[in-house]
Structures are given as C-alpha cells and as structure tokens.
PDB file of C-alpha atoms in Angstrom:
ATOM      1  CA  UNK M 651      -7.240  17.193  49.942  1.00 43.00           C
ATOM      2  CA  UNK M 652      -3.608  16.731  48.932  1.00 46.00           C
ATOM      3  CA  UNK M 653      -3.857  12.978  49.622  1.00 46.00           C
ATOM      4  CA  UNK M 654      -6.936  12.710  47.391  1.00 49.00           C
ATOM      5  CA  UNK M 655      -5.239  14.614  44.581  1.00 50.00           C
ATOM      6  CA  UNK M 656      -2.132  12.435  44.810  1.00 51.00           C
ATOM      7  CA  UNK M 657      -4.211   9.383  43.877  1.00 58.00           C
ATOM      8  CA  UNK M 658      -4.748  10.773  40.402  1.00 56.00           C
ATOM      9  CA  UNK M 659      -2.158  11.250  37.680  1.00 59.00           C
ATOM     10  CA  UNK M 660      -2.160  13.992  35.116  1.00 66.00           C
ATOM     11  CA  UNK M 661      -2.881  12.975  31.526  1.00 62.00           C
ATOM     12  CA  UNK M 662       0.516  14.199  30.421  1.00 62.00           C
ATOM     13  CA  UNK M 663       2.142  11.924  33.015  1.00 67.00           C
ATOM     14  CA  UNK M 664       0.648   8.686  31.716  1.00 69.00           C
ATOM     15  CA  UNK M 665       3.083   6.063  30.489  1.00 74.00           C
ATOM     16  CA  UNK M 666       3.780   6.387  26.727  1.00 75.00           C
ATOM     17  CA  UNK M 667       2.487   2.855  26.102  1.00 78.00           C
ATOM     18  CA  UNK M 668      -0.868   3.751  27.666  1.00 79.00           C
ATOM     19  CA  UNK M 669      -1.106   6.987  25.724  1.00 80.00           C
ATOM     20  CA  UNK M 670      -0.276   5.071  22.567  1.00 78.00           C
ATOM     21  CA  UNK M 671      -3.149   2.651  23.190  1.00 78.00           C
ATOM     22  CA  UNK M 672      -5.490   5.627  23.483  1.00 81.00           C
ATOM     23  CA  UNK M 673      -4.119   7.580  20.545  1.00 83.00           C
ATOM     24  CA  UNK M 674      -4.319   4.708  18.039  1.00 83.00           C
ATOM     25  CA  UNK M 675      -8.102   5.140  18.091  1.00 86.00           C
ATOM     26  CA  UNK M 676      -7.728   8.604  16.587  1.00 82.00           C
ATOM     27  CA  UNK M 677      -7.595   9.459  12.903  1.00 86.00           C
ATOM     28  CA  UNK M 678      -4.342  10.107  11.088  1.00 86.00           C
ATOM     29  CA  UNK M 679      -5.134  13.806  10.845  1.00 88.00           C
ATOM     30  CA  UNK M 680      -5.788  14.029  14.582  1.00 88.00           C
ATOM     31  CA  UNK M 681      -2.554  12.222  15.384  1.00 87.00           C
ATOM     32  CA  UNK M 682      -0.522  14.557  13.213  1.00 87.00           C
ATOM     33  CA  UNK M 683      -2.212  17.902  13.849  1.00 89.00           C
ATOM     34  CA  UNK M 684      -4.333  17.819  17.028  1.00 89.00           C
ATOM     35  CA  UNK M 685      -2.310  15.794  19.535  1.00 83.00           C
ATOM     36  CA  UNK M 686       1.227  17.278  19.150  1.00 86.00           C
ATOM     37  CA  UNK M 687       0.349  20.852  20.271  1.00 85.00           C
ATOM     38  CA  UNK M 688      -1.387  19.684  23.463  1.00 83.00           C
ATOM     39  CA  UNK M 689       1.791  19.124  25.481  1.00 84.00           C
ATOM     40  CA  UNK M 690       5.369  17.936  25.119  1.00 84.00           C
ATOM     41  CA  UNK M 691       4.717  14.421  26.425  1.00 83.00           C
ATOM     42  CA  UNK M 692       1.852  13.835  23.987  1.00 83.00           C
ATOM     43  CA  UNK M 693       3.893  15.214  21.123  1.00 87.00           C
ATOM     44  CA  UNK M 694       6.738  12.882  22.055  1.00 88.00           C
ATOM     45  CA  UNK M 695       4.405   9.873  22.021  1.00 86.00           C
ATOM     46  CA  UNK M 696       3.062  10.513  18.505  1.00 86.00           C
ATOM     47  CA  UNK M 697       6.588  11.131  17.247  1.00 88.00           C
ATOM     48  CA  UNK M 698       7.710   7.758  18.569  1.00 85.00           C
ATOM     49  CA  UNK M 699       6.744   4.169  17.722  1.00 87.00           C
ATOM     50  CA  UNK M 700       3.773   3.885  20.097  1.00 86.00           C
ATOM     51  CA  UNK M 701       1.149   4.999  17.540  1.00 87.00           C
ATOM     52  CA  UNK M 702       2.596   3.513  14.376  1.00 93.00           C
ATOM     53  CA  UNK M 703       2.448  -0.261  14.625  1.00 93.00           C
ATOM     54  CA  UNK M 704      -0.550  -0.172  12.291  1.00 93.00           C
ATOM     55  CA  UNK M 705      -0.449   2.393   9.469  1.00 94.00           C
ATOM     56  CA  UNK M 706      -3.464   2.745   7.176  1.00 94.00           C
ATOM     57  CA  UNK M 707      -2.964   5.303   4.411  1.00 94.00           C
ATOM     58  CA  UNK M 708      -5.354   3.771   1.894  1.00 93.00           C
ATOM     59  CA  UNK M 709      -7.857   6.641   1.770  1.00 89.00           C
ATOM     60  CA  UNK M 710      -5.082   9.220   1.854  1.00 88.00           C
ATOM     61  CA  UNK M 711      -3.258   7.425  -0.956  1.00 89.00           C
ATOM     62  CA  UNK M 712      -6.130   8.199  -3.307  1.00 84.00           C
ATOM     63  CA  UNK M 713      -5.995  11.939  -2.574  1.00 86.00           C
ATOM     64  CA  UNK M 714      -2.290  12.609  -2.366  1.00 87.00           C
ATOM     65  CA  UNK M 715       0.216  13.099  -5.135  1.00 90.00           C
ATOM     66  CA  UNK M 716       2.976  10.446  -5.336  1.00 90.00           C
ATOM     67  CA  UNK M 717       5.668  12.652  -3.781  1.00 92.00           C
ATOM     68  CA  UNK M 718       3.353  13.542  -0.882  1.00 93.00           C
ATOM     69  CA  UNK M 719       2.587   9.885  -0.256  1.00 94.00           C
ATOM     70  CA  UNK M 720       6.276   8.977  -0.356  1.00 94.00           C
ATOM     71  CA  UNK M 721       7.134  11.706   2.141  1.00 94.00           C
ATOM     72  CA  UNK M 722       4.377  10.653   4.537  1.00 94.00           C
ATOM     73  CA  UNK M 723       5.366   6.993   4.322  1.00 95.00           C
ATOM     74  CA  UNK M 724       8.996   7.746   5.044  1.00 96.00           C
ATOM     75  CA  UNK M 725       8.057   9.836   8.065  1.00 95.00           C
ATOM     76  CA  UNK M 726       5.623   7.340   9.602  1.00 95.00           C
ATOM     77  CA  UNK M 727       7.686   4.227   8.894  1.00 96.00           C
ATOM     78  CA  UNK M 728      10.682   5.965  10.458  1.00 95.00           C
ATOM     79  CA  UNK M 729       8.605   6.828  13.516  1.00 93.00           C
ATOM     80  CA  UNK M 730       7.595   3.183  13.908  1.00 93.00           C
ATOM     81  CA  UNK M 731      11.252   2.333  14.652  1.00 92.00           C
ATOM     82  CA  UNK M 732      10.923  -1.203  13.322  1.00 92.00           C
ATOM     83  CA  UNK M 733       7.711  -1.992  15.228  1.00 93.00           C
ATOM     84  CA  UNK M 734       5.375  -1.627  12.224  1.00 95.00           C
ATOM     85  CA  UNK M 735       3.181  -4.735  11.931  1.00 96.00           C
ATOM     86  CA  UNK M 736       0.554  -3.700   9.385  1.00 97.00           C
ATOM     87  CA  UNK M 737       0.731  -1.301   6.435  1.00 97.00           C
ATOM     88  CA  UNK M 738      -2.119  -0.474   4.068  1.00 97.00           C
ATOM     89  CA  UNK M 739      -1.288   1.858   1.207  1.00 96.00           C
ATOM     90  CA  UNK M 740      -2.228   2.130  -2.449  1.00 95.00           C
ATOM     91  CA  UNK M 741      -0.604   3.434  -5.584  1.00 93.00           C
ATOM     92  CA  UNK M 742       3.113   3.319  -4.837  1.00 94.00           C
ATOM     93  CA  UNK M 743       4.759   4.758  -7.932  1.00 92.00           C
ATOM     94  CA  UNK M 744       8.434   3.880  -7.540  1.00 93.00           C
ATOM     95  CA  UNK M 745      10.733   1.146  -6.315  1.00 96.00           C
ATOM     96  CA  UNK M 746      12.698   3.326  -3.905  1.00 96.00           C
ATOM     97  CA  UNK M 747       9.814   3.784  -1.467  1.00 96.00           C
ATOM     98  CA  UNK M 748       9.101   0.050  -1.473  1.00 97.00           C
ATOM     99  CA  UNK M 749      12.763  -0.655  -0.771  1.00 97.00           C
ATOM    100  CA  UNK M 750      12.659   1.871   2.074  1.00 97.00           C
ATOM    101  CA  UNK M 751       9.616   0.151   3.593  1.00 96.00           C
ATOM    102  CA  UNK M 752      11.187  -3.304   3.493  1.00 96.00           C
ATOM    103  CA  UNK M 753      14.425  -2.001   4.978  1.00 96.00           C
ATOM    104  CA  UNK M 754      12.785  -0.201   7.898  1.00 95.00           C
ATOM    105  CA  UNK M 755       9.728  -2.339   8.664  1.00 93.00           C
ATOM    106  CA  UNK M 756      11.348  -5.610   9.666  1.00 91.00           C
ATOM    107  CA  UNK M 757       8.358  -6.814  11.716  1.00 93.00           C
ATOM    108  CA  UNK M 758       5.696  -6.493   9.019  1.00 97.00           C
ATOM    109  CA  UNK M 759       2.998  -9.138   9.142  1.00 97.00           C
ATOM    110  CA  UNK M 760       0.327  -7.537   6.941  1.00 98.00           C
ATOM    111  CA  UNK M 761       1.213  -5.625   3.770  1.00 98.00           C
ATOM    112  CA  UNK M 762      -1.406  -4.217   1.390  1.00 97.00           C
ATOM    113  CA  UNK M 763      -0.085  -2.504  -1.753  1.00 96.00           C
ATOM    114  CA  UNK M 764      -3.033  -2.441  -4.158  1.00 94.00           C
ATOM    115  CA  UNK M 765      -2.620  -0.500  -7.383  1.00 93.00           C
ATOM    116  CA  UNK M 766       1.138  -0.092  -7.001  1.00 94.00           C
ATOM    117  CA  UNK M 767       3.666   0.051  -9.835  1.00 94.00           C
ATOM    118  CA  UNK M 768       6.576  -1.531  -8.013  1.00 95.00           C
ATOM    119  CA  UNK M 769       8.690  -3.695 -10.282  1.00 95.00           C
ATOM    120  CA  UNK M 770       9.254  -7.414 -10.379  1.00 94.00           C
ATOM    121  CA  UNK M 771      12.971  -6.882  -9.807  1.00 96.00           C
ATOM    122  CA  UNK M 772      12.684  -4.759  -6.642  1.00 97.00           C
ATOM    123  CA  UNK M 773      10.396  -7.317  -5.014  1.00 96.00           C
ATOM    124  CA  UNK M 774      12.866 -10.051  -5.907  1.00 96.00           C
ATOM    125  CA  UNK M 775      15.737  -8.031  -4.404  1.00 96.00           C
ATOM    126  CA  UNK M 776      13.984  -7.165  -1.141  1.00 96.00           C
ATOM    127  CA  UNK M 777      11.733 -10.169  -0.440  1.00 96.00           C
ATOM    128  CA  UNK M 778      14.174 -11.586   2.107  1.00 96.00           C
ATOM    129  CA  UNK M 779      13.397  -8.599   4.358  1.00 96.00           C
ATOM    130  CA  UNK M 780       9.726  -9.619   4.493  1.00 96.00           C
ATOM    131  CA  UNK M 781      10.177 -12.951   6.238  1.00 96.00           C
ATOM    132  CA  UNK M 782       7.531 -12.161   8.888  1.00 97.00           C
ATOM    133  CA  UNK M 783       4.687 -11.585   6.402  1.00 97.00           C
ATOM    134  CA  UNK M 784       1.507 -13.608   6.841  1.00 97.00           C
ATOM    135  CA  UNK M 785      -0.784 -11.490   4.611  1.00 98.00           C
ATOM    136  CA  UNK M 786       0.198  -9.900   1.282  1.00 97.00           C
ATOM    137  CA  UNK M 787      -2.102  -7.949  -1.023  1.00 97.00           C
ATOM    138  CA  UNK M 788      -0.701  -7.262  -4.502  1.00 95.00           C
ATOM    139  CA  UNK M 789      -4.064  -6.529  -6.101  1.00 92.00           C
ATOM    140  CA  UNK M 790      -3.760  -4.665  -9.409  1.00 91.00           C
ATOM    141  CA  UNK M 791       0.043  -4.546  -9.334  1.00 92.00           C
ATOM    142  CA  UNK M 792       0.661  -5.186 -13.051  1.00 88.00           C
ATOM    143  CA  UNK M 793       4.467  -5.278 -12.933  1.00 91.00           C
ATOM    144  CA  UNK M 794       4.654  -8.163 -10.468  1.00 90.00           C
ATOM    145  CA  UNK M 795       5.593 -11.398 -12.223  1.00 87.00           C
ATOM    146  CA  UNK M 796       6.843 -14.899 -11.598  1.00 88.00           C
ATOM    147  CA  UNK M 797      10.275 -13.876 -10.296  1.00 92.00           C
ATOM    148  CA  UNK M 798       8.764 -11.698  -7.575  1.00 95.00           C
ATOM    149  CA  UNK M 799       6.252 -14.384  -6.610  1.00 94.00           C
ATOM    150  CA  UNK M 800       8.989 -16.991  -6.411  1.00 94.00           C
ATOM    151  CA  UNK M 801      11.119 -14.742  -4.193  1.00 96.00           C
ATOM    152  CA  UNK M 802       8.141 -14.073  -1.932  1.00 96.00           C
ATOM    153  CA  UNK M 803       7.507 -17.793  -1.624  1.00 94.00           C
ATOM    154  CA  UNK M 804      11.174 -18.482  -0.956  1.00 94.00           C
ATOM    155  CA  UNK M 805      11.606 -15.976   1.861  1.00 96.00           C
ATOM    156  CA  UNK M 806       8.089 -15.453   3.262  1.00 96.00           C
ATOM    157  CA  UNK M 807       7.593 -18.892   4.763  1.00 94.00           C
ATOM    158  CA  UNK M 808       4.842 -17.701   7.118  1.00 95.00           C
ATOM    159  CA  UNK M 809       2.665 -16.354   4.296  1.00 96.00           C
ATOM    160  CA  UNK M 810      -0.928 -17.579   4.557  1.00 96.00           C
ATOM    161  CA  UNK M 811      -2.869 -15.116   2.387  1.00 97.00           C
ATOM    162  CA  UNK M 812      -1.989 -13.831  -1.080  1.00 96.00           C
ATOM    163  CA  UNK M 813      -4.293 -11.487  -3.015  1.00 94.00           C
ATOM    164  CA  UNK M 814      -3.511 -11.065  -6.714  1.00 89.00           C
ATOM    165  CA  UNK M 815      -6.739  -9.738  -8.228  1.00 84.00           C
ATOM    166  CA  UNK M 816      -6.204  -7.791 -11.430  1.00 79.00           C
ATOM    167  CA  UNK M 817      -8.139  -5.244 -13.461  1.00 65.00           C
ATOM    168  CA  UNK M 818      -9.478  -6.532 -16.773  1.00 53.00           C
ATOM    169  CA  UNK M 819      -7.602  -3.881 -18.768  1.00 51.00           C
ATOM    170  CA  UNK M 820      -4.308  -4.886 -17.126  1.00 55.00           C
ATOM    171  CA  UNK M 821      -4.539  -8.435 -18.451  1.00 50.00           C
ATOM    172  CA  UNK M 822      -6.318  -7.763 -21.749  1.00 49.00           C
ATOM    173  CA  UNK M 823      -4.307  -9.215 -24.626  1.00 50.00           C
ATOM    174  CA  UNK M 824      -1.747 -10.843 -22.328  1.00 54.00           C
ATOM    175  CA  UNK M 825      -1.053 -14.526 -21.843  1.00 52.00           C
ATOM    176  CA  UNK M 826      -0.501 -15.791 -18.321  1.00 52.00           C
ATOM    177  CA  UNK M 827       2.598 -17.964 -18.287  1.00 54.00           C
ATOM    178  CA  UNK M 828       2.637 -21.159 -16.278  1.00 62.00           C
ATOM    179  CA  UNK M 829       5.724 -20.146 -14.307  1.00 72.00           C
ATOM    180  CA  UNK M 830       3.487 -17.901 -12.187  1.00 74.00           C
ATOM    181  CA  UNK M 831       1.486 -20.947 -11.155  1.00 71.00           C
ATOM    182  CA  UNK M 832       4.693 -22.854 -10.517  1.00 78.00           C
ATOM    183  CA  UNK M 833       6.014 -19.963  -8.422  1.00 86.00           C
ATOM    184  CA  UNK M 834       2.914 -20.017  -6.224  1.00 87.00           C
ATOM    185  CA  UNK M 835       2.461 -23.777  -6.090  1.00 84.00           C
ATOM    186  CA  UNK M 836       6.127 -24.596  -5.671  1.00 86.00           C
ATOM    187  CA  UNK M 837       7.136 -22.015  -3.074  1.00 91.00           C
ATOM    188  CA  UNK M 838       3.991 -21.220  -1.039  1.00 92.00           C
ATOM    189  CA  UNK M 839       2.846 -24.546   0.422  1.00 85.00           C
ATOM    190  CA  UNK M 840       1.430 -22.901   3.561  1.00 89.00           C
ATOM    191  CA  UNK M 841      -1.043 -20.695   1.711  1.00 94.00           C
ATOM    192  CA  UNK M 842      -4.533 -20.837   3.172  1.00 95.00           C
ATOM    193  CA  UNK M 843      -6.192 -18.083   1.141  1.00 96.00           C
ATOM    194  CA  UNK M 844      -5.450 -17.281  -2.502  1.00 93.00           C
ATOM    195  CA  UNK M 845      -7.238 -14.682  -4.618  1.00 90.00           C
ATOM    196  CA  UNK M 846      -6.612 -14.708  -8.388  1.00 83.00           C
ATOM    197  CA  UNK M 847      -9.621 -12.868  -9.794  1.00 77.00           C
ATOM    198  CA  UNK M 848      -9.603 -11.524 -13.380  1.00 72.00           C
ATOM    199  CA  UNK M 849      -6.550 -13.486 -14.515  1.00 68.00           C
ATOM    200  CA  UNK M 850      -6.222 -15.055 -17.959  1.00 68.00           C
ATOM    201  CA  UNK M 851      -5.120 -18.323 -16.416  1.00 71.00           C
ATOM    202  CA  UNK M 852      -5.722 -21.851 -17.627  1.00 74.00           C
ATOM    203  CA  UNK M 853      -7.410 -24.807 -15.995  1.00 79.00           C
ATOM    204  CA  UNK M 854      -4.002 -26.494 -15.706  1.00 80.00           C
ATOM    205  CA  UNK M 855      -2.718 -23.401 -13.887  1.00 81.00           C
ATOM    206  CA  UNK M 856      -5.377 -23.816 -11.192  1.00 81.00           C
ATOM    207  CA  UNK M 857      -5.028 -27.593 -10.923  1.00 84.00           C
ATOM    208  CA  UNK M 858      -1.286 -27.209 -10.422  1.00 84.00           C
ATOM    209  CA  UNK M 859      -1.897 -24.919  -7.458  1.00 84.00           C
ATOM    210  CA  UNK M 860      -4.585 -27.177  -5.995  1.00 86.00           C
ATOM    211  CA  UNK M 861      -2.368 -30.232  -6.225  1.00 86.00           C
ATOM    212  CA  UNK M 862       0.548 -28.624  -4.379  1.00 87.00           C
ATOM    213  CA  UNK M 863      -0.919 -26.110  -1.918  1.00 88.00           C
ATOM    214  CA  UNK M 864      -2.408 -28.680   0.434  1.00 88.00           C
ATOM    215  CA  UNK M 865      -3.301 -26.218   3.200  1.00 92.00           C
ATOM    216  CA  UNK M 866      -5.562 -24.062   1.031  1.00 92.00           C
ATOM    217  CA  UNK M 867      -8.861 -23.244   2.710  1.00 93.00           C
ATOM    218  CA  UNK M 868     -10.173 -20.667   0.252  1.00 92.00           C
ATOM    219  CA  UNK M 869      -9.478 -20.082  -3.448  1.00 88.00           C
ATOM    220  CA  UNK M 870     -11.005 -17.190  -5.394  1.00 85.00           C
ATOM    221  CA  UNK M 871     -10.722 -17.377  -9.181  1.00 80.00           C
ATOM    222  CA  UNK M 872     -13.679 -15.230 -10.208  1.00 71.00           C
ATOM    223  CA  UNK M 873     -14.001 -14.094 -13.828  1.00 60.00           C
ATOM    224  CA  UNK M 874     -11.083 -16.209 -15.010  1.00 59.00           C
ATOM    225  CA  UNK M 875     -12.840 -17.072 -18.252  1.00 57.00           C
ATOM    226  CA  UNK M 876     -10.320 -19.670 -19.427  1.00 65.00           C
ATOM    227  CA  UNK M 877     -10.719 -21.806 -16.307  1.00 69.00           C
ATOM    228  CA  UNK M 878     -13.193 -24.631 -16.819  1.00 74.00           C
ATOM    229  CA  UNK M 879     -13.661 -26.775 -13.730  1.00 74.00           C
ATOM    230  CA  UNK M 880     -16.510 -29.021 -12.705  1.00 74.00           C
ATOM    231  CA  UNK M 881     -17.994 -28.189  -9.310  1.00 74.00           C
ATOM    232  CA  UNK M 882     -18.783 -31.817  -8.503  1.00 78.00           C
ATOM    233  CA  UNK M 883     -15.177 -32.761  -9.164  1.00 80.00           C
ATOM    234  CA  UNK M 884     -13.924 -29.931  -6.954  1.00 79.00           C
ATOM    235  CA  UNK M 885     -16.282 -30.858  -4.123  1.00 81.00           C
ATOM    236  CA  UNK M 886     -15.191 -34.492  -4.176  1.00 83.00           C
ATOM    237  CA  UNK M 887     -11.478 -33.865  -4.657  1.00 84.00           C
ATOM    238  CA  UNK M 888     -11.191 -30.938  -2.221  1.00 84.00           C
ATOM    239  CA  UNK M 889     -14.029 -31.252   0.329  1.00 86.00           C
ATOM    240  CA  UNK M 890     -12.464 -28.815   2.806  1.00 86.00           C
ATOM    241  CA  UNK M 891     -11.752 -26.118   0.240  1.00 86.00           C
ATOM    242  CA  UNK M 892     -14.025 -23.115  -0.290  1.00 88.00           C
ATOM    243  CA  UNK M 893     -13.839 -22.081  -3.944  1.00 82.00           C
ATOM    244  CA  UNK M 894     -15.337 -18.962  -5.484  1.00 78.00           C
ATOM    245  CA  UNK M 895     -15.560 -19.819  -9.167  1.00 69.00           C
ATOM    246  CA  UNK M 896     -17.527 -17.493 -11.439  1.00 65.00           C
ATOM    247  CA  UNK M 897     -16.474 -19.220 -14.658  1.00 50.00           C
ATOM    248  CA  UNK M 898     -17.993 -21.570 -17.232  1.00 44.00           C
ATOM    249  CA  UNK M 899     -18.808 -24.957 -15.741  1.00 43.00           C
ATOM    250  CA  UNK M 900     -18.368 -28.203 -17.656  1.00 43.00           C
ATOM    251  CA  UNK M 901     -19.897 -31.588 -16.988  1.00 41.00           C
ATOM    252  CA  UNK M 902     -17.955 -33.964 -14.800  1.00 43.00           C
ATOM    253  CA  UNK M 903     -17.330 -36.460 -17.587  1.00 38.00           C
ATOM    254  CA  UNK M 904     -14.312 -34.440 -18.808  1.00 36.00           C
ATOM    255  CA  UNK M 905     -12.465 -35.665 -15.764  1.00 36.00           C
TER     256      UNK M 905
END
C-alpha cells in the first residue's frame, strides 16, 4: 500500500510551473481570492510570476475606479517579475501607471490600452522600454500624437500590428496632420496590420503609408470620410493587401 501511495504526489507538492499552467485557466477573482487560502504552496504560486505572464483586466477596467485599477495593475505587474508578455487594460487615467508598466514589464509583446488618457510625452519618454512589442492597441487614446508614434516606430522594431481606431467625437472638428502619417510610414516599415478607423485623414495620408509600409497585409480605414480611393487601383497596385475601406469610392480615371 505504501508503495502504491508513493507513486502519487500531493497537489500542494506539484512544481510551481505546473501549478501555474493549471491556474492560468482560472478567472482573476479565483486566482486572487479562492486559490491563496487553499495552502501555502498554492498561495506562493499565485503571488509569484507563474500566473501573470498574461494579464487581462479589460472587463475589470470598466467596473473599477481609476485608483483601484492602478493599485491592481501595480500589484499584478510586480508579481510578474518581468515575465509579463501580454497586457490588456482599458481606461488608464494617468502617465505614472503607464511609466510603471513600461519599467517593470520588459518582456511585453502584446499591449492593449484602449480608451486610455496617457499623454504623447510619456509614450515618447518610455517607448524605448517597449522594444519587444509586436502588437499595440491605442484605440481611442486621444492624447497620442505624432511624437509618440514616431518614438514607438523608432524603438519598437518588432511591431507588426498597430490599432489606432478613434471615436467620432474625439476627432470631430480636428484636422489630422500629415506628420502622423509620416511617423507611421517612416518608422514602422515592418507593420503588417494597421487599423485607422474614424480618422479625419486625407487620401495622401493613406497613400504615403501604402507607399512606404511594404509589408502591410491588412489596412483598415473604415469611416474615414475624407479618404477617396478607387478599389480597382488598390487591387492592381497592392494585390496582396487586404483593405477594409468604408469610404466614398471614385472612378479610376482620377489616377
């Protein structure tokens, strides 16, 4: 009987890496409230980096107040101990928490920050810490401008996907300056997916990007009412490019 029992290991004696692989399938609430009281070894695992390589706080971001979100982010990013690869959060309200993330998440590959109010200047200052990024979502981040985009392009050489959808009210009455197009086209040559929905951009803006981002596979410029491109021209000039273009279409003779 003792020999048979010795073939099995107790759950609390499993290697932390194995426990981490199991625990990552649980919800955030379960990780923070259910697992820690079970035993010391399980509590130690969820307090370490094993469960925090992928942090998704999107749904919680909507419910929490800004100071609660900041506190949770600081705790979980600290627990990741530099192993964080993917972070999904919405509605960051200050630059200090973004700076903290970039300083302590040096292995980030995927960063989603939709609806955040981080400034152009803080992104410019910290972009060099995000050199491992391949996917960046800055949807509805109204304070992000050309300087931030240029810094991202300069330091994030592995970046393949950039999402910059905006809300209509955020761009209403504003004029998109061409330096944003130059920042993307001139510093992000490896982009494969670019999303620029609801921008007040010009046709020249888009053509500049198309002419310089040669690795683009998908371009989304939906509801950019000032962009007037002929679909036949696009198909002939960029046969390998998938374009989502919900804008007025002109005849091909303008080209």
